Structures are given as C-alpha cells and as structure tokens.
Amino acid sequence: MSQAVTFDDVWKMFQEVSAQMRETDHKFQEMVREDRERRAELDRRFQDTDRK
C-alpha cells in the first residue's frame, strides 16, 4: 500500500531540486567565465601574431 505524499514531502523535494539547480547554475556560470577567459587569451595571441 502506497503512502500519501504530504506537503512536507513535496517541500523537501522542491528544496532539493532548487539546491541542485543552484549548483548547476553555478557550474554553468563558471564554465562561461572560463570560456570567456580562454577566448580573450586566444584573441590576445592572434593580435600578437598579427603584429609580428
């Protein structure tokens, strides 16, 4: 026999999903920052190469 899902159960699941989403967003933002840094470095290298 299955148990009824309570508001507390749903709230706990919501909080867990919310925490996972924040973690995922943090990781995504970090990846975006690293990508921007790599592209900026690559642009600098191309500019240095063009000057030579």
PDB file of C-alpha atoms in Angstrom:
ATOM      1  CA  MET A   1       0.000   0.000   0.000  1.00  0.00           C
ATOM      2  CA  SER A   2       1.474   3.353  -1.001  1.00  0.00           C
ATOM      3  CA  GLN A   3       1.706   6.303   1.334  1.00  0.00           C
ATOM      4  CA  ALA A   4       0.149   9.651   0.561  1.00  0.00           C
ATOM      5  CA  VAL A   5       2.579  12.390  -0.371  1.00  0.00           C
ATOM      6  CA  THR A   6       2.479  15.186   2.168  1.00  0.00           C
ATOM      7  CA  PHE A   7       3.155  18.879   1.725  1.00  0.00           C
ATOM      8  CA  ASP A   8       6.367  18.403   3.713  1.00  0.00           C
ATOM      9  CA  ASP A   9       7.491  15.705   1.255  1.00  0.00           C
ATOM     10  CA  VAL A  10       6.823  17.985  -1.701  1.00  0.00           C
ATOM     11  CA  TRP A  11       8.523  20.930   0.026  1.00  0.00           C
ATOM     12  CA  LYS A  12      11.600  18.821   0.778  1.00  0.00           C
ATOM     13  CA  MET A  13      11.785  17.627  -2.845  1.00  0.00           C
ATOM     14  CA  PHE A  14      11.357  21.207  -4.050  1.00  0.00           C
ATOM     15  CA  GLN A  15      14.214  22.384  -1.824  1.00  0.00           C
ATOM     16  CA  GLU A  16      16.462  19.567  -3.068  1.00  0.00           C
ATOM     17  CA  VAL A  17      15.709  20.354  -6.709  1.00  0.00           C
ATOM     18  CA  SER A  18      16.223  24.050  -6.045  1.00  0.00           C
ATOM     19  CA  ALA A  19      19.622  23.367  -4.467  1.00  0.00           C
ATOM     20  CA  GLN A  20      20.599  21.176  -7.437  1.00  0.00           C
ATOM     21  CA  MET A  21      19.537  23.908  -9.857  1.00  0.00           C
ATOM     22  CA  ARG A  22      21.627  26.499  -7.988  1.00  0.00           C
ATOM     23  CA  GLU A  23      24.630  24.169  -8.110  1.00  0.00           C
ATOM     24  CA  THR A  24      24.108  23.532 -11.825  1.00  0.00           C
ATOM     25  CA  ASP A  25      23.768  27.256 -12.485  1.00  0.00           C
ATOM     26  CA  HIS A  26      26.947  27.945 -10.512  1.00  0.00           C
ATOM     27  CA  LYS A  27      28.843  25.341 -12.549  1.00  0.00           C
ATOM     28  CA  PHE A  28      27.436  26.748 -15.789  1.00  0.00           C
ATOM     29  CA  GLN A  29      28.431  30.307 -14.855  1.00  0.00           C
ATOM     30  CA  GLU A  30      31.935  29.076 -14.018  1.00  0.00           C
ATOM     31  CA  MET A  31      32.164  27.352 -17.415  1.00  0.00           C
ATOM     32  CA  VAL A  32      31.032  30.551 -19.148  1.00  0.00           C
ATOM     33  CA  ARG A  33      33.642  32.582 -17.242  1.00  0.00           C
ATOM     34  CA  GLU A  34      36.405  30.114 -18.140  1.00  0.00           C
ATOM     35  CA  ASP A  35      35.302  30.120 -21.786  1.00  0.00           C
ATOM     36  CA  ARG A  36      35.417  33.931 -21.896  1.00  0.00           C
ATOM     37  CA  GLU A  37      38.894  33.900 -20.380  1.00  0.00           C
ATOM     38  CA  ARG A  38      40.101  31.342 -22.951  1.00  0.00           C
ATOM     39  CA  ARG A  39      38.605  33.323 -25.834  1.00  0.00           C
ATOM     40  CA  ALA A  40      40.157  36.560 -24.549  1.00  0.00           C
ATOM     41  CA  GLU A  41      43.557  34.859 -24.292  1.00  0.00           C
ATOM     42  CA  LEU A  42      43.170  33.425 -27.794  1.00  0.00           C
ATOM     43  CA  ASP A  43      42.227  36.879 -29.127  1.00  0.00           C
ATOM     44  CA  ARG A  44      45.333  38.364 -27.468  1.00  0.00           C
ATOM     45  CA  ARG A  45      47.507  35.675 -29.057  1.00  0.00           C
ATOM     46  CA  PHE A  46      46.019  36.341 -32.504  1.00  0.00           C
ATOM     47  CA  GLN A  47      46.584  40.079 -32.083  1.00  0.00           C
ATOM     48  CA  ASP A  48      50.185  39.471 -31.023  1.00  0.00           C
ATOM     49  CA  THR A  49      50.691  37.205 -34.044  1.00  0.00           C
ATOM     50  CA  ASP A  50      49.191  39.813 -36.388  1.00  0.00           C
ATOM     51  CA  ARG A  51      51.599  42.470 -35.067  1.00  0.00           C
ATOM     52  CA  LYS A  52      54.676  40.331 -35.776  1.00  0.00           C
TER      53      LYS A  52
END
